[in-house]
Structures are given as structure tokens and as C-alpha cells.
Short mmCIF file of C-alpha atoms in Angstrom, two decimals:
data_model
loop_
_atom_site.label_atom_id
_atom_site.label_comp_id
_atom_site.label_asym_id
_atom_site.label_seq_id
_atom_site.Cartn_x
_atom_site.Cartn_y
_atom_site.Cartn_z
CA MET A 1 0.00 0.00 0.00
CA SER A 2 1.49 3.35 -1.04
CA HIS A 3 1.91 6.19 1.41
CA PRO A 4 -0.43 9.20 0.93
CA PHE A 5 2.52 11.51 0.27
CA SER A 6 3.50 9.35 -2.72
CA ALA A 7 0.72 11.12 -4.64
CA LEU A 8 2.34 14.51 -3.98
CA SER A 9 4.19 14.83 -7.27
CA PRO A 10 5.79 18.10 -8.46
CA ASP A 11 2.80 18.59 -10.79
CA VAL A 12 0.37 18.25 -7.88
CA VAL A 13 2.41 20.73 -5.83
CA MET A 14 2.40 23.24 -8.69
CA SER A 15 -1.30 22.80 -9.33
CA ALA A 16 -2.11 23.19 -5.62
CA VAL A 17 -0.20 26.48 -5.42
CA GLU A 18 -1.78 27.74 -8.63
CA SER A 19 -5.24 26.84 -7.29
CA VAL A 20 -4.97 29.70 -4.78
CA GLY A 21 -3.81 32.23 -7.35
CA ILE A 22 -0.04 32.14 -6.85
CA TRP A 23 2.01 31.29 -9.92
CA PRO A 24 5.34 29.49 -9.39
CA ALA A 25 8.15 30.54 -11.70
CA GLY A 26 9.76 27.10 -11.62
CA GLU A 27 9.60 23.68 -10.04
CA PRO A 28 9.51 23.80 -6.21
CA PHE A 29 12.53 22.68 -4.19
CA ALA A 30 11.96 20.21 -1.34
CA LEU A 31 13.25 21.27 2.08
CA ASN A 32 14.28 18.96 4.94
CA SER A 33 10.98 18.09 6.60
CA TYR A 34 9.68 14.68 7.54
CA GLU A 35 6.43 15.08 9.44
CA ASN A 36 4.96 17.17 6.63
CA ARG A 37 6.16 17.94 3.13
CA VAL A 38 7.64 21.41 2.81
CA LEU A 39 8.86 22.97 -0.43
CA MET A 40 10.33 26.32 -1.41
CA PHE A 41 9.46 28.17 -4.63
CA ARG A 42 9.58 31.58 -6.26
CA ASP A 43 6.51 33.17 -7.80
CA ASP A 44 6.42 34.88 -11.19
CA GLU A 45 7.18 38.23 -9.55
CA GLY A 46 10.28 36.98 -7.73
CA GLY A 47 8.67 36.48 -4.32
CA ARG A 48 10.03 33.65 -2.17
CA TRP A 49 7.52 31.25 -0.60
CA VAL A 50 7.34 28.02 1.34
CA VAL A 51 4.40 25.66 0.89
CA LYS A 52 3.60 23.13 3.60
CA PHE A 53 1.48 20.06 2.87
CA TYR A 54 0.16 18.66 6.14
CA ARG A 55 0.45 14.97 6.93
CA PRO A 56 -3.00 13.43 6.36
CA ASP A 57 -4.86 12.30 9.49
CA ARG A 58 -2.43 13.92 11.95
CA TRP A 59 -4.11 17.18 12.95
CA SER A 60 -7.74 18.11 12.52
CA SER A 61 -8.43 21.11 10.31
CA GLU A 62 -9.58 22.95 13.44
CA ALA A 63 -6.22 22.32 15.12
CA ILE A 64 -4.30 23.55 12.06
CA GLN A 65 -6.48 26.63 11.82
CA GLU A 66 -5.89 27.34 15.49
CA GLU A 67 -2.13 27.27 14.83
CA HIS A 68 -2.61 29.74 11.97
CA ASP A 69 -4.80 32.04 14.04
CA PHE A 70 -2.24 31.98 16.85
CA LEU A 71 0.46 33.00 14.37
CA GLY A 72 -1.75 35.80 13.08
CA GLU A 73 -2.31 37.00 16.64
CA LEU A 74 1.43 36.96 17.31
CA GLN A 75 2.20 38.78 14.08
CA GLN A 76 -0.37 41.46 14.88
CA ALA A 77 1.37 41.97 18.24
CA SER A 78 4.71 42.43 16.39
CA VAL A 79 6.16 39.14 17.63
CA PRO A 80 8.62 37.95 14.94
CA VAL A 81 7.03 34.76 13.59
CA SER A 82 6.39 33.33 10.15
CA ALA A 83 2.60 33.53 9.72
CA PRO A 84 0.75 31.92 6.79
CA TRP A 85 -0.39 33.86 3.73
CA ARG A 86 -4.14 34.42 3.50
CA ASP A 87 -6.15 34.74 0.31
CA ALA A 88 -8.66 37.47 -0.50
CA LYS A 89 -11.26 35.68 1.63
CA GLY A 90 -8.91 35.55 4.61
CA LEU A 91 -8.33 31.79 4.31
CA SER A 92 -4.95 30.38 5.35
CA LEU A 93 -5.68 26.64 5.17
CA HIS A 94 -6.30 25.39 1.65
CA GLU A 95 -7.20 22.05 0.08
CA TYR A 96 -6.22 20.45 -3.20
CA GLN A 97 -7.20 16.88 -4.01
CA GLN A 98 -6.64 14.95 -0.74
CA PHE A 99 -4.08 17.41 0.66
CA ARG A 100 -4.40 20.33 3.05
CA PHE A 101 -1.73 22.97 2.66
CA ALA A 102 -0.62 26.45 3.68
CA ILE A 103 1.77 28.95 2.12
CA PHE A 104 4.26 31.02 4.12
CA PRO A 105 6.65 33.80 3.08
CA GLN A 106 10.13 32.33 3.08
CA CYS A 107 12.13 33.30 6.16
CA LEU A 108 15.83 33.69 5.43
CA GLY A 109 18.69 33.68 7.90
CA GLN A 110 20.68 31.50 10.24
CA ALA A 111 20.19 30.03 13.69
CA PRO A 112 21.35 32.13 16.66
CA GLU A 113 24.83 31.52 18.05
CA LEU A 114 24.44 30.37 21.64
CA ASP A 115 27.95 31.56 22.54
CA ASN A 116 27.03 35.11 21.51
CA PRO A 117 25.56 37.08 24.47
CA ALA A 118 23.76 39.51 22.16
CA HIS A 119 22.06 36.62 20.36
CA LEU A 120 21.00 35.08 23.67
CA PHE A 121 19.57 38.37 24.91
CA ALA A 122 17.64 38.83 21.64
CA LEU A 123 16.41 35.25 21.75
CA GLY A 124 15.17 35.68 25.31
CA GLY A 125 13.39 38.83 24.19
CA VAL A 126 11.55 37.02 21.38
CA LEU A 127 10.45 34.23 23.72
CA GLY A 128 9.25 36.73 26.31
CA GLN A 129 7.17 38.51 23.67
CA LEU A 130 5.82 35.17 22.45
CA HIS A 131 4.70 34.07 25.90
CA GLU A 132 3.21 37.45 26.81
CA VAL A 133 0.76 37.09 23.93
CA ALA A 134 0.41 33.32 24.33
CA ALA A 135 -0.76 33.61 27.94
CA LYS A 136 -3.79 35.73 27.03
CA LYS A 137 -5.85 32.83 25.62
CA ALA A 138 -5.88 29.04 25.59
CA PHE A 139 -5.95 26.56 22.73
CA GLN A 140 -9.24 24.72 22.28
CA HIS A 141 -8.23 22.22 19.58
CA ARG A 142 -4.50 21.69 20.16
CA ALA A 143 -2.93 19.18 22.55
CA THR A 144 -2.07 19.82 26.19
CA LEU A 145 1.25 18.42 27.42
CA SER A 146 0.83 15.40 29.70
CA LEU A 147 4.07 13.84 30.92
CA ILE A 148 2.67 10.44 31.91
CA GLY A 149 0.01 10.30 29.20
CA GLY A 150 2.45 11.19 26.45
CA VAL A 151 5.04 8.67 27.63
CA ARG A 152 2.47 5.89 27.96
CA GLU A 153 1.24 6.57 24.44
CA ALA A 154 4.80 6.42 23.11
CA GLU A 155 5.58 3.23 25.04
CA ALA A 156 2.50 1.53 23.59
CA CYS A 157 3.61 2.48 20.07
CA VAL A 158 7.08 0.98 20.56
CA ALA A 159 5.73 -2.12 22.35
CA ALA A 160 3.32 -2.84 19.49
CA SER A 161 6.15 -2.81 16.97
CA ALA A 162 8.65 -5.56 16.21
CA TRP A 163 11.72 -3.37 16.66
CA LEU A 164 12.91 -4.63 20.05
CA ASN A 165 14.04 -8.17 20.90
CA LYS A 166 12.73 -9.74 24.11
CA HIS A 167 15.66 -8.56 26.24
CA GLN A 168 15.40 -5.02 24.89
CA ALA A 169 11.63 -4.97 25.35
CA ARG A 170 11.99 -5.91 29.03
CA ALA A 171 14.71 -3.32 29.62
CA TYR A 172 12.77 -0.62 27.75
CA HIS A 173 9.57 -1.28 29.68
CA SER A 174 11.49 -1.28 32.97
CA VAL A 175 13.16 2.11 32.45
CA VAL A 176 10.00 3.75 31.09
CA GLU A 177 8.07 2.41 34.08
CA ARG A 178 10.60 3.93 36.47
CA ILE A 179 10.48 7.27 34.64
CA CYS A 180 6.70 7.30 34.89
CA ARG A 181 6.92 6.64 38.62
CA ARG A 182 9.15 9.72 38.94
CA PHE A 183 6.60 11.70 36.96
CA GLU A 184 3.84 10.80 39.44
CA SER A 185 5.27 13.25 41.97
CA ILE A 186 5.34 16.14 39.48
CA ARG A 187 2.47 18.59 39.58
CA ILE A 188 2.08 21.10 36.79
CA ASP A 189 -0.43 23.78 37.77
CA LYS A 190 -3.14 24.43 35.21
CA GLU A 191 -2.40 28.14 35.54
CA SER A 192 1.15 27.57 34.28
CA MET A 193 -0.08 26.08 31.00
CA ILE A 194 0.10 28.57 28.14
CA ARG A 195 0.19 28.36 24.37
CA THR A 196 3.76 27.45 23.38
CA HIS A 197 5.76 26.90 20.19
CA GLY A 198 6.31 23.36 21.48
CA ASP A 199 9.39 22.48 19.42
CA CYS A 200 11.64 25.47 20.04
CA HIS A 201 15.11 24.30 19.03
CA LEU A 202 17.75 26.08 16.96
CA GLY A 203 16.45 24.64 13.69
CA ASN A 204 13.20 26.56 14.15
CA ILE A 205 14.80 29.96 14.78
CA LEU A 206 16.16 32.00 11.87
CA GLY A 207 17.58 35.48 11.61
CA ARG A 208 20.44 37.86 10.96
CA ASP A 209 22.49 39.89 13.39
CA GLU A 210 20.28 40.13 16.50
CA ALA A 211 16.85 39.86 14.87
CA PHE A 212 15.36 36.37 15.03
CA THR A 213 12.12 34.87 13.75
CA LEU A 214 10.37 31.77 15.11
CA VAL A 215 9.22 29.33 12.42
CA ASP A 216 7.32 26.03 12.23
CA PHE A 217 4.62 26.07 14.92
CA ASP A 218 3.37 22.65 13.79
CA ASP A 219 3.79 21.23 17.31
CA CYS A 220 2.34 24.17 19.22
CA LEU A 221 0.45 23.07 22.34
CA MET A 222 -0.55 24.04 25.85
CA ALA A 223 2.50 23.58 28.07
CA PRO A 224 4.58 25.35 30.72
CA ALA A 225 6.61 28.25 29.30
CA ILE A 226 9.87 26.42 30.04
CA GLN A 227 8.99 24.02 27.19
CA ASP A 228 10.13 26.75 24.77
CA ILE A 229 13.36 27.45 26.66
CA TRP A 230 15.04 24.26 27.86
CA MET A 231 16.12 22.94 24.44
CA LEU A 232 18.26 26.05 23.96
CA LEU A 233 20.40 25.48 27.07
CA PRO A 234 23.60 23.34 27.15
CA MET A 235 22.79 21.31 30.25
CA GLU A 236 25.99 19.24 30.18
CA ASN A 237 28.05 22.27 31.26
CA PRO A 238 26.62 23.92 34.41
CA GLN A 239 28.90 26.99 34.30
CA LEU A 240 28.18 27.68 30.65
CA TRP A 241 24.50 26.97 31.26
CA ARG A 242 24.27 29.60 33.99
CA ALA A 243 26.05 32.23 31.90
CA GLN A 244 23.87 31.64 28.84
CA LEU A 245 20.68 31.48 30.87
CA SER A 246 21.42 34.82 32.53
CA GLU A 247 21.55 36.53 29.13
CA MET A 248 18.29 34.91 28.02
CA VAL A 249 16.59 35.85 31.29
CA GLU A 250 17.56 39.52 30.82
CA GLY A 251 16.02 39.56 27.37
CA TYR A 252 12.95 37.62 28.46
CA GLU A 253 12.28 39.93 31.40
CA GLU A 254 12.13 42.94 29.11
CA THR A 255 8.55 41.74 28.59
CA ARG A 256 7.55 39.36 31.40
CA ALA A 257 8.88 37.56 34.46
CA PHE A 258 11.02 34.53 33.67
CA PRO A 259 9.50 31.22 34.89
CA HIS A 260 12.29 30.28 37.31
CA GLN A 261 9.84 28.13 39.27
CA GLN A 262 9.55 25.79 36.27
CA MET A 263 13.25 24.93 36.06
CA SER A 264 12.67 21.64 37.87
CA LEU A 265 10.61 20.53 34.85
CA ILE A 266 13.59 20.60 32.48
CA GLU A 267 14.83 17.05 33.04
CA PRO A 268 11.30 15.54 33.02
CA LEU A 269 10.65 17.37 29.73
CA ARG A 270 13.92 16.02 28.33
CA ALA A 271 12.96 12.46 29.30
CA TYR A 272 9.53 12.98 27.75
CA ARG A 273 11.08 14.18 24.48
CA LEU A 274 13.58 11.31 24.29
CA ILE A 275 10.82 8.72 24.65
CA ARG A 276 8.41 10.48 22.31
CA HIS A 277 11.02 10.98 19.60
CA ALA A 278 11.89 7.28 19.34
CA ALA A 279 8.21 6.37 19.20
CA TRP A 280 7.64 8.98 16.49
CA LEU A 281 10.28 7.32 14.30
CA VAL A 282 8.64 3.93 14.80
CA ALA A 283 5.18 5.28 14.03
CA ARG A 284 6.34 6.95 10.80
CA TRP A 285 8.40 4.06 9.39
CA ASP A 286 5.83 3.36 6.65
CA ASP A 287 6.64 6.78 5.19
CA PRO A 288 9.46 6.17 2.64
CA ALA A 289 11.22 9.35 3.79
CA PHE A 290 11.93 7.87 7.22
CA PRO A 291 13.96 4.72 6.36
CA GLN A 292 16.00 6.91 4.03
CA ALA A 293 16.66 9.61 6.64
CA PHE A 294 16.94 7.41 9.76
CA PRO A 295 18.37 4.05 8.60
CA TRP A 296 20.02 3.42 12.00
CA LEU A 297 16.59 2.85 13.57
CA ALA A 298 16.56 -0.60 11.98
CA GLU A 299 19.79 -1.56 13.74
CA SER A 300 19.57 -3.43 17.05
CA GLY A 301 22.33 -1.24 18.45
CA TYR A 302 20.08 1.83 18.28
CA TRP A 303 17.68 0.40 20.83
CA ASP A 304 20.49 -0.63 23.17
CA GLN A 305 21.79 2.94 22.97
CA HIS A 306 18.30 4.41 23.46
CA ILE A 307 17.71 2.31 26.59
CA ARG A 308 21.11 3.36 28.01
CA GLN A 309 20.22 6.98 27.28
CA LEU A 310 16.94 6.61 29.17
CA GLU A 311 18.77 5.00 32.09
CA GLN A 312 21.13 7.98 32.21
CA GLN A 313 18.19 10.36 31.99
CA LEU A 314 16.56 8.58 34.90
CA LEU A 315 19.61 9.53 36.98
CA GLN A 316 19.25 13.13 35.82
CA LEU A 317 15.67 13.19 37.11
CA ASP A 318 17.06 12.65 40.60
CA SER A 319 20.26 14.70 40.36
CA PRO A 320 20.21 17.27 37.51
CA LEU A 321 23.73 18.36 36.53
CA TRP A 322 22.54 21.91 36.03
CA LEU A 323 21.63 22.16 39.74
CA ALA A 324 25.20 21.24 40.75
#
């Protein structure tokens, strides 16, 4: 059985873009994206665009529209984000054949340099602006982060696959079980949940000099604000971590108070991401792009390494290096 994205030929991409009244000047160029299909093109007037075709059956149209409306709200508040283009009717989510898609102005630039204090200050400023707007409303159709629920869902996905041998399956279940037991003592107040980018790593931040734009809100969700901060900090080096954090805090607090009280969530969020990422690869293996991009998943050694990584992360839950 062919994957739905196999029907997304260059001709279909061109026809989809043309169906909303934008005329590509040449064949679109595929960008590195696995969850969705993302392509760059120029229009007949020289404008640079990115078209995103959403993975079928992942998000509801209401959830995608809520992402777009959030981006529009942020853009209106002068938060530097890449918001989708809207047609004359104000529509940002479009359909062509079986595909839903959106078109964004191309955002050029490079990721911030985390050893540059000015970049860290500017980055903190952008995140503070983001969260100031994000805290004013709540998502109705997007996910809400649940540490135990998300890990249990991921564990079930891996357990239902044939990737692990019996020994690995026992070891994997054991370490995930112990991580979940640690999570049972963690309480995340409902009031601390805000709309977040959700996947705020360096690959989703682009800019020049000290002006940065947040891109790709595909994983936006309700979560503690620290969800958009922890992936940017080098936790393996406590001294460097403190120095870099102080610059980000200064920029962040130009707009709002930094969520210092959420720092204890960093290692649980890291454990959550490690487990969810491996399950995501397993769940997407029927997509031809994944075996090509992640061939090491099929090797037994990957799962031994993943289990060791989770064991090490379990130790971090009890004794975070960054608190040393």
C-alpha cells in the first residue's frame, strides 16, 4: 500500500499552489521536513515562498487553523514569527485533491549563536514577547502536554512494533516504568499552562544579526513556558549553562517575568522528548522518507543505545547536573 505523500508529485504541488492564485516561476525545491512535506518556490514576480502540505490524518483542520490564528495573533502583536499567507477571503488553510496545505513567506537567515551574548539576549526577548501574547488565551483544539500520558502513548507504540528483541523490550519497559513513577510526583499547575511553540530548538529559529524569527509552529500546544526554553540550554556544562541562561533571562524579562519556578521541569521534559522521539520514528516508518533519513533505527544497536540513554536520563531526574 502506497503512502499518501506518494501522490504529492511536483505537478500536484504546482497545481495546488496555482489553485490559490499564486504562480510558481519554476519547479519547487523540497526542504528537509519529515512530518509534513515542505517545499520552497519563487513566484512569477520573484517572491520567495514556502508551501507546507500537512500529513494526512495527523491534525484536525480545526487544530491547524488554530495554529494559523495563533500566528496571526502573534504577528499582529509584532512578535517575529512566520505567519501563513491568507487569500482574499482571509483563508490560510487550503485544500487540493486529498491534501491540506498552507503557504508562508520564506524566512531567510541562520540560527542564533548560543555563545554570543547579544544573540542570547535577543532570543530571550523574542520568547518573552511570544509568551506574553500566548498567555492571554488558551488553545481549544491543540494538545495539552501530559508527561505520563504522552510517555504511555509512546511506550504503547514501541511495544506494538517488532523493533525490540525480548531482552530489549523488558529493559525498555522497565526504564520507562521507572520514569513514569518519577513523573507521578510532578504537579504542573493548570495556571502555568500557556500556548507554546512546542518544538523550540535552533532549527526553528532563523535570523540575521540580532533579529530572530520563530518558524514552524506545527507542534504548538498548551504547556509550561519552560517548554520553549530548555532545548536552547547546554545542560551538560553547568557553568556555561548559567552564563547563557542569565543573558536569556535579561532579554525575556524585558517583557515578562522569567518562569524560574519551572526549572525543575527541564529534566522531566527532556525524558519525555527522548521517549516520544523514538516512538515517532517507529510510528512513521511506513513513510518512505523515514527509512532513508533514519536508517540506524533498523539496527539493534540503536535500541540498546536508546535504553542506556533513558537509564542515564533517569539519573538526571534525581540529580540534575545543572543544579550542581
